[in-house]
Structure formats: C-alpha cells, structure tokens
CSV table of C-alpha atoms in Angstrom, one decimal:
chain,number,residue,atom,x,y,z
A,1,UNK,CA,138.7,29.3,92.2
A,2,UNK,CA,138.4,32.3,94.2
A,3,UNK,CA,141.5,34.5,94.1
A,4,UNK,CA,143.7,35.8,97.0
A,5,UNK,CA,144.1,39.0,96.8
A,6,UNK,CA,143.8,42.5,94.7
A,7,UNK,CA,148.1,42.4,94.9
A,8,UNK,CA,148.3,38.8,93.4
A,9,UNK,CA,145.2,39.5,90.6
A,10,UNK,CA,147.8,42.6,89.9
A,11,UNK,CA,150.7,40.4,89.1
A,12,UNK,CA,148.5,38.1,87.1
A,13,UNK,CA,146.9,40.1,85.1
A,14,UNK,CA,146.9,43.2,85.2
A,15,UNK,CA,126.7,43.6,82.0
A,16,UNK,CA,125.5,40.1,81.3
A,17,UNK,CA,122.4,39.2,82.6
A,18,UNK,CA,121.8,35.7,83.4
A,19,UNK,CA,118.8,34.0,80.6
A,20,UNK,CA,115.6,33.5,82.4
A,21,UNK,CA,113.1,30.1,82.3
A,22,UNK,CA,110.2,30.3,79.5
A,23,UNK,CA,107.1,31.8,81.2
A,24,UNK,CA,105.1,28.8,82.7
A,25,UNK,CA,102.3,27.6,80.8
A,26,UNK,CA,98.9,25.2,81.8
A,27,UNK,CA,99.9,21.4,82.2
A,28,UNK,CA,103.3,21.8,81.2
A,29,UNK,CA,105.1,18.2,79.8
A,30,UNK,CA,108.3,19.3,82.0
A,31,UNK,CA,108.2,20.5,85.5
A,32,UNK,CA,111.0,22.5,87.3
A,33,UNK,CA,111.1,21.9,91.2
A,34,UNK,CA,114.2,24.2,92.7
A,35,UNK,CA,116.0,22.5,95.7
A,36,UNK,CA,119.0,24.2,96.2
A,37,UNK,CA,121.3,23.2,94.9
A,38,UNK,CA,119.2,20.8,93.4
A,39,UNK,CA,116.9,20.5,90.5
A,40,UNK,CA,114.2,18.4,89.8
A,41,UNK,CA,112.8,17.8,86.0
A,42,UNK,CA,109.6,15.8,86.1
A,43,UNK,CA,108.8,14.7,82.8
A,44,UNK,CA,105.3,13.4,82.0
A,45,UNK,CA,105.0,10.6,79.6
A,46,UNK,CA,102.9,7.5,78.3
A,47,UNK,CA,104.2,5.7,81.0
A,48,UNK,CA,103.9,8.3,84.0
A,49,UNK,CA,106.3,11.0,85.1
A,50,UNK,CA,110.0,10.6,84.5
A,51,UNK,CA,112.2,12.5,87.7
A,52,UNK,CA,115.7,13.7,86.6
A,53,UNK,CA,117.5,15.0,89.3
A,54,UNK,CA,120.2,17.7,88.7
A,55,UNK,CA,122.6,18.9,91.1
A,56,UNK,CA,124.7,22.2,90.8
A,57,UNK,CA,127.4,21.1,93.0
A,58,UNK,CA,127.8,18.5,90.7
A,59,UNK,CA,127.8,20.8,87.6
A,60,UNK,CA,130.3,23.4,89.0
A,61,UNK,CA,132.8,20.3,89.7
A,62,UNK,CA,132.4,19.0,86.4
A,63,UNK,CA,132.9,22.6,85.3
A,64,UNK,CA,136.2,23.1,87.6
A,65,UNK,CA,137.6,19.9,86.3
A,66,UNK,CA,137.7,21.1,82.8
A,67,UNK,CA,139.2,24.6,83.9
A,68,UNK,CA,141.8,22.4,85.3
A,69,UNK,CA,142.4,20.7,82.4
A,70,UNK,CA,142.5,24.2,80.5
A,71,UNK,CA,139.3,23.6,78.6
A,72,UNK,CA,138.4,27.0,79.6
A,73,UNK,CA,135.3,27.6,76.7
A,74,UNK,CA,134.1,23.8,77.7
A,75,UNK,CA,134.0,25.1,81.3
A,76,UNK,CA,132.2,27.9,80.7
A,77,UNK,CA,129.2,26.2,79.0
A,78,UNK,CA,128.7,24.4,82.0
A,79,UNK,CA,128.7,27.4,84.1
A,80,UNK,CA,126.3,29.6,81.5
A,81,UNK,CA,123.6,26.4,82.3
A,82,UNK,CA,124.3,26.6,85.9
A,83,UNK,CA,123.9,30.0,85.8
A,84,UNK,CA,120.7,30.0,83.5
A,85,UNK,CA,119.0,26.8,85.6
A,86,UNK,CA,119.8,28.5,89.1
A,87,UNK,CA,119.2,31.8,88.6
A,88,UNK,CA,117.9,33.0,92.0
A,89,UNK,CA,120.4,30.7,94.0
A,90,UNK,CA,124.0,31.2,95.2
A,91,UNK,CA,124.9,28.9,92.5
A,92,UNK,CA,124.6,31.4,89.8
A,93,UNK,CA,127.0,33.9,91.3
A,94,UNK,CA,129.3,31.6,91.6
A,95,UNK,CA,128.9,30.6,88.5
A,96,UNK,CA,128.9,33.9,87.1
A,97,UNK,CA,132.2,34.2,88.7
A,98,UNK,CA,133.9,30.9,87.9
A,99,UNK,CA,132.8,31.8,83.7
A,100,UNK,CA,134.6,35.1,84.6
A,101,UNK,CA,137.6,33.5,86.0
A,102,UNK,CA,137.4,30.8,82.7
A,103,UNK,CA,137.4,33.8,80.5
A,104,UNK,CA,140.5,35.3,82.0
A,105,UNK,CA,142.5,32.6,80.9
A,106,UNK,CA,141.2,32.4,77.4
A,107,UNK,CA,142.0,35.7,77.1
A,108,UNK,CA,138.5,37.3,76.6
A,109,UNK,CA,138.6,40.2,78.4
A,110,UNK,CA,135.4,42.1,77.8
A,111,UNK,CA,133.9,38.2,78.2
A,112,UNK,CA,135.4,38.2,81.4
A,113,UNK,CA,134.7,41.7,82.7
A,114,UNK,CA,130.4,40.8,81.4
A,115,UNK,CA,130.6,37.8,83.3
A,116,UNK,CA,132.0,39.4,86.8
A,117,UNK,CA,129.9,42.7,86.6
A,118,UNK,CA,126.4,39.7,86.1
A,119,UNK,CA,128.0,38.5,89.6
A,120,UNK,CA,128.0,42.3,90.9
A,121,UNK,CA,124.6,43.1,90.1
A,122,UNK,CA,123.3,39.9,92.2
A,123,UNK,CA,125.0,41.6,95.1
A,124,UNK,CA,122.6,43.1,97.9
A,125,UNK,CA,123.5,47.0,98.3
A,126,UNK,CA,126.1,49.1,96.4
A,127,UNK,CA,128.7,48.9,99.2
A,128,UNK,CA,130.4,45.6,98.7
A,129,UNK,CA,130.9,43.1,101.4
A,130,UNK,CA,133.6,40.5,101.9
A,131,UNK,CA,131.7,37.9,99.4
A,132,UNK,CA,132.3,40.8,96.6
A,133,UNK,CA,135.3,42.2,96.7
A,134,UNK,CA,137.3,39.4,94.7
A,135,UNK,CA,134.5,39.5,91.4
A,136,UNK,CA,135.1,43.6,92.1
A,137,UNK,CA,138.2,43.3,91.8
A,138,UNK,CA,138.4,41.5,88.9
A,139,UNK,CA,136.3,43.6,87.0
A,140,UNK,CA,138.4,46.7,88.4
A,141,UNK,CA,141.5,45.0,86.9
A,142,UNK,CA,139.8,43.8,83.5
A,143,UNK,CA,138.4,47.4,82.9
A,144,UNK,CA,141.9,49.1,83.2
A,145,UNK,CA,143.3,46.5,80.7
A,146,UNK,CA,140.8,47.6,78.6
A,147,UNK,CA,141.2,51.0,79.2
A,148,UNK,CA,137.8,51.6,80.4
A,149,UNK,CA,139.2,54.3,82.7
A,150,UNK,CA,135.6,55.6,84.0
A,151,UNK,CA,134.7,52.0,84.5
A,152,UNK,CA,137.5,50.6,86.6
A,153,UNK,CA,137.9,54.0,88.9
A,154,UNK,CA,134.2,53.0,89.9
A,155,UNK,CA,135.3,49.4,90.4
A,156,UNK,CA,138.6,50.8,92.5
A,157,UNK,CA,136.5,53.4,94.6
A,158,UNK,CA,133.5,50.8,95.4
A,159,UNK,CA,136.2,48.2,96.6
A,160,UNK,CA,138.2,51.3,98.6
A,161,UNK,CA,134.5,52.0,100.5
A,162,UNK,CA,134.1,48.5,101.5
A,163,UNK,CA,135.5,47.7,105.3
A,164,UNK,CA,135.6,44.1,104.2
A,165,UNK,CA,139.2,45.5,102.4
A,166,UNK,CA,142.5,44.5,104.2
A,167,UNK,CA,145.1,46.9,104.8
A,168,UNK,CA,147.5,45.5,102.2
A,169,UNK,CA,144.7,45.3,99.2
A,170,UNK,CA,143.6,48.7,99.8
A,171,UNK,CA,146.9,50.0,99.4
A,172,UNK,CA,147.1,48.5,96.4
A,173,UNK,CA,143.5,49.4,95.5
A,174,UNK,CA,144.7,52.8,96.4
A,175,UNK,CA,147.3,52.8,93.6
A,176,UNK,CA,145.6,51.1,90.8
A,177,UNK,CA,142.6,53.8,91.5
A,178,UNK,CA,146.0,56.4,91.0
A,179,UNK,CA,146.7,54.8,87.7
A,180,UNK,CA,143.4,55.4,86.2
A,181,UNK,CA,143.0,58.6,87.4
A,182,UNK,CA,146.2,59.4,85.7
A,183,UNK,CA,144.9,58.2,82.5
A,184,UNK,CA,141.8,60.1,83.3
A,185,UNK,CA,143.8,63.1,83.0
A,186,UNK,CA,144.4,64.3,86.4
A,187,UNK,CA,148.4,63.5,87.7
A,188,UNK,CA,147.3,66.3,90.5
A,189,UNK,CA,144.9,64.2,92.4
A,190,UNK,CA,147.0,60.8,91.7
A,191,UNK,CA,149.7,62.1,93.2
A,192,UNK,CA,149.1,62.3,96.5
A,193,UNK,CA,147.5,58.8,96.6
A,194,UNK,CA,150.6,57.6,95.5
A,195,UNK,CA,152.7,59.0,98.4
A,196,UNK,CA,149.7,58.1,100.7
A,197,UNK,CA,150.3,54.6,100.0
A,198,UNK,CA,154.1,55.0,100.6
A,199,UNK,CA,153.4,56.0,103.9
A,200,UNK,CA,151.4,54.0,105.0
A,201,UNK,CA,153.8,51.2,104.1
A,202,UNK,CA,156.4,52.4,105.6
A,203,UNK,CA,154.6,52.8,108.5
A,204,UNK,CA,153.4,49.3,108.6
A,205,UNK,CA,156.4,47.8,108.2
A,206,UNK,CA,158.1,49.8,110.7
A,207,UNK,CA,155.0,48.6,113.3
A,208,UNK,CA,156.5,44.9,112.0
A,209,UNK,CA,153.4,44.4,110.4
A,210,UNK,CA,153.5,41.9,106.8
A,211,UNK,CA,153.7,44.4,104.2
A,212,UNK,CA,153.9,43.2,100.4
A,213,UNK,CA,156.6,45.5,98.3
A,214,UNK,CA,154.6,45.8,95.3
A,215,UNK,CA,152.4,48.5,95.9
A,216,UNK,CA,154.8,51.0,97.4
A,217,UNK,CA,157.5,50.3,94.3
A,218,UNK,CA,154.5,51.1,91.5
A,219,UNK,CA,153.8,54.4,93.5
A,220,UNK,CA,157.3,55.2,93.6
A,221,UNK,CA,157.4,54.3,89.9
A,222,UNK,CA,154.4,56.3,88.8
A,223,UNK,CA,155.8,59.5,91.0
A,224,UNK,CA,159.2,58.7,88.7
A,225,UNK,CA,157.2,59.1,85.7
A,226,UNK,CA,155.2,61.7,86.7
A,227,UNK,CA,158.0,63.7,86.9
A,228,UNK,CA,160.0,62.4,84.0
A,229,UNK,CA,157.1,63.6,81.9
A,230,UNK,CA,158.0,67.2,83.3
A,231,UNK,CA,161.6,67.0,80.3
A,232,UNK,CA,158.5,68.1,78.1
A,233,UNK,CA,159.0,71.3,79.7
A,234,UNK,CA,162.8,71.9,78.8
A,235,UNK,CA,164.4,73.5,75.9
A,236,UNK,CA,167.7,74.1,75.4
A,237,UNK,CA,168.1,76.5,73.1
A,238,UNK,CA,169.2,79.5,74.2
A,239,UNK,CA,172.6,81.3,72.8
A,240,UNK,CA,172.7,82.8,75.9
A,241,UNK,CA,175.2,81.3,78.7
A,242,UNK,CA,173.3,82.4,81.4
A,243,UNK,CA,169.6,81.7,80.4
A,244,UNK,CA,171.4,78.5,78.9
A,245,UNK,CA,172.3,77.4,82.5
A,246,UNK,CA,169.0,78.0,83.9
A,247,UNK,CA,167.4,76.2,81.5
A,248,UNK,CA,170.1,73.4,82.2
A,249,UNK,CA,169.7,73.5,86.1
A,250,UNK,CA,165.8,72.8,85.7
A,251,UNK,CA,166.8,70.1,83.6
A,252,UNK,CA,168.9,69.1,86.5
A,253,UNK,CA,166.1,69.1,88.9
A,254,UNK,CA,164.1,67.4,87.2
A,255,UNK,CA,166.1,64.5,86.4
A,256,UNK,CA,167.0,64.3,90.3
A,257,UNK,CA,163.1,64.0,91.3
A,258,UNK,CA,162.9,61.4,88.7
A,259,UNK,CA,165.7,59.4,89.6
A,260,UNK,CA,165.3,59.2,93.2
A,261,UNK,CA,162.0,57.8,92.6
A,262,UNK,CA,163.1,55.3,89.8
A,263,UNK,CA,166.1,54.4,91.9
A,264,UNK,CA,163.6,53.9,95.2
A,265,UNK,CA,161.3,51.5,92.8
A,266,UNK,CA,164.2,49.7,91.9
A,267,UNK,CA,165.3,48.9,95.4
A,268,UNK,CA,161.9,48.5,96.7
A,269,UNK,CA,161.7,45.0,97.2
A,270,UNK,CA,159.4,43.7,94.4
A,271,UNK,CA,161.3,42.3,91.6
A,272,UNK,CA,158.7,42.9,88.9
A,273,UNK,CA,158.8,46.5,89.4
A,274,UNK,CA,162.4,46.5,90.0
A,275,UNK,CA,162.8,45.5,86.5
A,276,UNK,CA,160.4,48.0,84.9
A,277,UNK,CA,162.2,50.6,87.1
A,278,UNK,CA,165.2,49.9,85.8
A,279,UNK,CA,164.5,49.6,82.4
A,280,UNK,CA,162.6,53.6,82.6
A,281,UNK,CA,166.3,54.6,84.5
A,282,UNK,CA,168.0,53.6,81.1
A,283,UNK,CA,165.3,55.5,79.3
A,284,UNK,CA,165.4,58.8,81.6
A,285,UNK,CA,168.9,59.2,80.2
A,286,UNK,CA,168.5,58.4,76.9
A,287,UNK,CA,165.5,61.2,77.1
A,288,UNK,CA,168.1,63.8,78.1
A,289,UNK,CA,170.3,62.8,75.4
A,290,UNK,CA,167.6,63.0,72.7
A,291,UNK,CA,166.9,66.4,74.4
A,292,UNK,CA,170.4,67.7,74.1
A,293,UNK,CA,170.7,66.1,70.3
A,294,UNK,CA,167.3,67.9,69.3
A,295,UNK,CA,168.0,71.2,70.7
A,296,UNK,CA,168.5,73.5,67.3
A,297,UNK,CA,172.5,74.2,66.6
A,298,UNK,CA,173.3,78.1,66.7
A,299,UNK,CA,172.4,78.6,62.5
A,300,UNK,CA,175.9,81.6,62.7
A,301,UNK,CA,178.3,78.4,62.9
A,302,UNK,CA,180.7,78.2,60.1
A,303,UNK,CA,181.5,74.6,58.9
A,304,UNK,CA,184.6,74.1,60.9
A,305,UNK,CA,182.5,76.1,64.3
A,306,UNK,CA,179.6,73.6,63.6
A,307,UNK,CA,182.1,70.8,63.3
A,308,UNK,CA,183.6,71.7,66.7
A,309,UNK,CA,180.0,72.3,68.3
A,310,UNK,CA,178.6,68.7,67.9
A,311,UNK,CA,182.0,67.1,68.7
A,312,UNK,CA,181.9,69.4,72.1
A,313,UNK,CA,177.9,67.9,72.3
A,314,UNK,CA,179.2,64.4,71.6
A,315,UNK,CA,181.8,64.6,74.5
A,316,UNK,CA,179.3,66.4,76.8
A,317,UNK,CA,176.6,63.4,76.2
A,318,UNK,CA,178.9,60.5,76.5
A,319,UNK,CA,178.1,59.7,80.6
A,320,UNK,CA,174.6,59.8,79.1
A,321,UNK,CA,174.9,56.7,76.8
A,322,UNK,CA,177.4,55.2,79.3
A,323,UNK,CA,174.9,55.4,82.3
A,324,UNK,CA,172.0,54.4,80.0
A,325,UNK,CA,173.8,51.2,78.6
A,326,UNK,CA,175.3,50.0,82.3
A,327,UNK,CA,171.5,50.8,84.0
A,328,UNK,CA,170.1,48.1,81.0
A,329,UNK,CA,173.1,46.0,81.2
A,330,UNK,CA,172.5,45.7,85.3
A,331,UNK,CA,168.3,45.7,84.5
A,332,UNK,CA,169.1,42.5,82.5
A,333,UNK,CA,170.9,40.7,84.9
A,334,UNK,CA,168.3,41.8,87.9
A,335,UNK,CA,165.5,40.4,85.8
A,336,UNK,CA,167.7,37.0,84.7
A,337,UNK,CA,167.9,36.4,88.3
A,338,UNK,CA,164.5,37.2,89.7
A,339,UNK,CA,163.1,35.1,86.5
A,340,UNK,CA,161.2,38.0,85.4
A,341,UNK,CA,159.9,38.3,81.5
A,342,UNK,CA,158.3,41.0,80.0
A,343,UNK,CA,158.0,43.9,77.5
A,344,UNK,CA,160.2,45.6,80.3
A,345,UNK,CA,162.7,43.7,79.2
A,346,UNK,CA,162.6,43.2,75.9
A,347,UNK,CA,162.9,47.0,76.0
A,348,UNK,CA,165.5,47.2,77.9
A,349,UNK,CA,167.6,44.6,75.1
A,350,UNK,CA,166.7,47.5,72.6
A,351,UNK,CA,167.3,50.1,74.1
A,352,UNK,CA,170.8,48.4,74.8
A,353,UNK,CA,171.0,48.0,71.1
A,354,UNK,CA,170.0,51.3,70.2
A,355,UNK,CA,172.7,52.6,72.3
A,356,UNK,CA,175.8,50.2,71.3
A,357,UNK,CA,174.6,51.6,67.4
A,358,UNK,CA,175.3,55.0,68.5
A,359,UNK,CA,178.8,54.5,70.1
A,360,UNK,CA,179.7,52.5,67.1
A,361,UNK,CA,178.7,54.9,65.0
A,362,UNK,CA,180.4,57.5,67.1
A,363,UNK,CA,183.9,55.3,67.1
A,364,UNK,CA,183.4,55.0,63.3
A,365,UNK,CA,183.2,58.8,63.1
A,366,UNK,CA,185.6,59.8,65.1
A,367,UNK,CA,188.0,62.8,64.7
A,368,UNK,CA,190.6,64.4,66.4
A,369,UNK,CA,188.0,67.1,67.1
A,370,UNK,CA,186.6,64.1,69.7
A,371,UNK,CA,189.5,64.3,71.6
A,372,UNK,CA,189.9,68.0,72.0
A,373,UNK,CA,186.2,68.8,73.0
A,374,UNK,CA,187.2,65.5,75.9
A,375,UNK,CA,190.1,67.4,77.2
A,376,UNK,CA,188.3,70.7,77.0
A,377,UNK,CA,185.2,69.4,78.9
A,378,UNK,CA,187.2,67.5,81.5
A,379,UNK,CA,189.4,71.1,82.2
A,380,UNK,CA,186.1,73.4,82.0
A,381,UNK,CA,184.8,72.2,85.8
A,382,UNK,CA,182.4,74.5,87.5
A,383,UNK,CA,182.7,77.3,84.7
A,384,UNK,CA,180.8,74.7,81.8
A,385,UNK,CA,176.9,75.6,82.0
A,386,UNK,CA,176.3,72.1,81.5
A,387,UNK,CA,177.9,71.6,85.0
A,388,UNK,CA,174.6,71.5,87.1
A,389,UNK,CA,172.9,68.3,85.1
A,390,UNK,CA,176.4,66.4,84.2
A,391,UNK,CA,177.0,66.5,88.8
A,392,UNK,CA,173.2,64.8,88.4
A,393,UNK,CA,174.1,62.5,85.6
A,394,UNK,CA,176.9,60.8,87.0
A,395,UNK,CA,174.7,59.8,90.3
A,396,UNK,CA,175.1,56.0,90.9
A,397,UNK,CA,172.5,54.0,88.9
A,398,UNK,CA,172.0,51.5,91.4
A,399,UNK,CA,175.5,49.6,92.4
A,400,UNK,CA,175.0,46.4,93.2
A,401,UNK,CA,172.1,44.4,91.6
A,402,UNK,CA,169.8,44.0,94.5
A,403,UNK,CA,168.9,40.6,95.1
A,404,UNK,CA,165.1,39.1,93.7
C-alpha cells in the first residue's frame, strides 16, 4: 500500500487523533493484554475466563483485501479498530496510513488528509525520516487539492528538509512547493525554484543519471504562464503609430517568453504535461486575439472608415486563429496517442470549436473589404506597426507531434 514516489502520487492525484481505551476500572469483566501485534481479551465469566486472541496483522490483511476489492469505506472500519485497539504500536500508523490511502480512492479528501496528518503526529521529531515522507507527501498533495495553500507549503517544506528525499522527488517537491507559493501570492519567489529544478535536471541527465520528465516540463509550464499572465499588462489603444508599436513590440516580447516556455513543456518528455502545454499554446493566441478584438476602435471613424478598420483587424488576426486551431488540432492528436484524458483536453475540443465558430462566422460575413485589407497587409511588410508580434506569431507551434 505504500506509494512510490512524490512524482507518481503527482500523476495520481494531484488532525484526527486516534480514540483512546475507557480508563481502567477495579476487577474489570474484560481484560486487554498488548502483545504486539497481538491482543489478548480475557473475558471473565460463570465458567472462568474466556481468551480471545486478536491479531493486527491479521486485521490489516483483512483490511487490504477489501481495498483490493474496492470496498474502500469497509476497509477503513477495519483500520479505524486497528487503529483505536493498537494505539501505541506500529500498527496504528500504519493503519492511520492505509485509512488515508482508502480515503483517496473514495474520494474524501479532507478524510484522507485527517487520516495521514494522525499518522504524522505519531512521528518522533519534526524533521521527517524515510518512514514519513510518503504519509507527508500525501497530505502535501491532498492540501493543495484542497487549496489549503498554507497547509501544503508546510507539508512541501518539511519533506524538502528531510535527507531521507531522493534527488528526483525533491525536484518535484521543489515544484509543487512553487505552485502553492504562487497561489499564495508570490510568482517572485516561485520563480526561481522553478528554473532551479530545470537545472538541476538538466544537469542530471547530462551526468546520465535516471531523470523523470515531469517535473522539469510543469516548471517550464508554470514559467509559461507566469509570463502569459504579463498580456494583463498590454493595451492597445493608442492612435498613435509610434506609441502603437511600442505597445505592440511588448506584446511581442511577451508572447515570445511565453512561448518558448510552452513550446519547451511540450517537448519535454512527459506526455501529461505535453498535453496541457499544448492546449495553453492554443490559448496564448487566442488571448492575443481577444486583446486585439477588445482594444477600443478610434470613436472619429466614419461608417465606411470603421467598416474598413475591423476588416484590416480581421486580416491582421487571421494567423492568430489559424495557429490557435492547428496547436489544438496537433494537441489532440499528441494526447490520442499518449492515451492521455483530461480537462486539458476537453479544453482544447472547445477551444477548437470556439475558433471554427469564428471563421465561419467570418466566411459568412465576408466582403470585398476582406480581401483588400489581405492584399494591403501582405504589401505593408516592415512599415505595418503590427510587424513586431505578427514575425512572433507565425513561430512554428511545434512541427511534428512528438512521440508519447
């Protein structure tokens, strides 16, 4: 039952106290005699003292055979009395962490995150050894599904302290702890935790060590969005040429930063991550497009200048939807093949959608304005102030789908 490793408990999933015996009272008509991991119940009665042996091996195999059989709440009744009759022993904890794992499956988190931090607070000192780290990291895990930010940072900085940690789960110890503290508020300190753990996996794999790709592709995906989020920043609303350009160039920029992290994600060797990279690649340039569509039109148009101004937009933004829709169409095929399923790809099939709407709308509309403001945009070159972020744009969006 125990698990493997803080990268596989990341793949599969993203305080109780344990009930005491009744206070002991003169001549009692039950007796309790602890024999690790046995129990003895001696029983008095009319015809002498009844022994009833009970063994916690026993009850923890009883207990793993209905987890195998996914009677998860069935399980965890026999590990509450384990838990409750041992209390003292090494059979509780591991108890306390079998209920946790039982919970997991059934899908009650809190339960589950109760169950592993009654398992922490049996530990010895606050630094945890090896015999720790996989109820730690449970709880660290459970926390951040449950968005108990301050929680699982404790959990993530109390497993980063202990040397038990191998090289591969602190990297990726090293990233979740970046996650929270981005939800915490502070991108300035995740960040360079993120590139610490890029590093150092390049590093190990270039020493030919084993080196698992997930870690390394969520850092380069969370330094993507980190940047991404920076299109907050842009407006494009200036009338003048000039100032319009420099506001377009640090739209440029930022979209390059972005991409090359997206792009590295999706390369990176993990297939989950690939996918969700792929799907946020589709989504960075439907963002620009919304931010080009939602910048205010010059209110000294005429009708027929207006007109002339959103067909010009339309023709500027069309490598926008086209790049959008082929980065989904390729995300779709990566995640067919590496057999992954997810909201990441039920997002990329609407975002898809969303798209083809537009360009049927758009062929629906269409005027011979449309075809001017194409000519005049494919003969303005260098001189267009849109120049700078249409060159970034029409970067590759990943060639090839890279194989699972």
């Amino acid at each position: 039952m125990r698990s493997g490793g803080l990268v596989g408990l990341c793949t599969l999933v993203l305080l109780g106290c344990p009930s005491l015996p009744p206070p002991a009272v003169p001549q009692p008509p039950v007796a309790e005699v602890e024999a690790d991991p046995l129990l003895l119940l001696a029983e008095r009665t009319a015809g002498g003292v009844d022994i009833e042996e009970i063994d916690a091996g026993e009850l923890l195999e009883q207990a793993a055979a209905l987890a195998d059989a996914a009677e998860w709440l069935d399980a965890v009744a026999i590990y509450d009395e384990v838990a409750a009759r041992f209390a003292g022993t090494p059979a509780e904890k591991e108890a306390l962490y079998r209920k946790g794992v039982c919970l997991e499956w059934a899908e009650d988190w809190m339960g589950a995150l109760l169950s592993f931090r009654a398992c922490l607070a049996l530990a010895a000192g606050p630094d945890p050894g090896g015999e720790e780290l996989p109820a730690l990291i449970h709880a660290g895990l459970l926390a951040e599904r449950l968005e108990l930010w301050s929680d699982a940072a404790d959990s993530y900085e109390r497993l980063l302290r202990s040397d038990a940690l191998s090289d591969g789960d602190r990297r990726a110890a090293t990233v979740r702890l970046a996650v929270v503290t981005i939800e915490q508020g502070d991108p300035d300190t995740a960040r360079p935790m993120l590139e610490q753990v890029i590093e150092r996996s390049v590093a190990a794999a270039a020493a030919a060590e084993p080196v698992h790709p997930a870690p390394a592709a969520e850092a380069e995906l969370r330094l993507g969005l980190l940047e991404a989020e920076r299109l907050d920043e842009v407006l494009l609303d200036s009338p003048d040429p000039v100032e319009l350009r420099r506001q377009v160039e640090k739209l440029a920029a930022i979209f390059g930063a972005a991409f090359e992290r997206l792009r590295a994600a999706m390369l990176g060797g993990s297939a989950f991550w690939a996918v969700e990279a792929g799907y946020r690649v589709g989504a960075l340039y439907l963002s620009v497009y919304d931010l080009f569509f939602d910048a205010p039109v010059p209110t000294t148009l005429t009708d027929e200048q207006r007109e002339a101004y959103e067909a010009l937009l339309r023709a500027r933004t069309r490598i926008l939807l086209a790049n959008a829709l082929e980065a989904w169409e390729q995300n779709l095929v990566r995640a067919e093949r590496a057999g992954v399923r997810g909201e990441a790809v039920d997002l990329t099939a609407e975002g898809m959608a969303r798209v083809q709407g537009i360009l049927e709308g758009r062929a629906e509309r269409r005027t011979p304005l449309d075809d001017e403001a194409e000519q005049y945009v494919e003969g303005q070159g260098e001189s267009d102030p849109l120049a700078p972020v249409l060159e970034r744009l029409g970067l590759e969006i990943g060639g090839d789908v890279p194989p699972p």
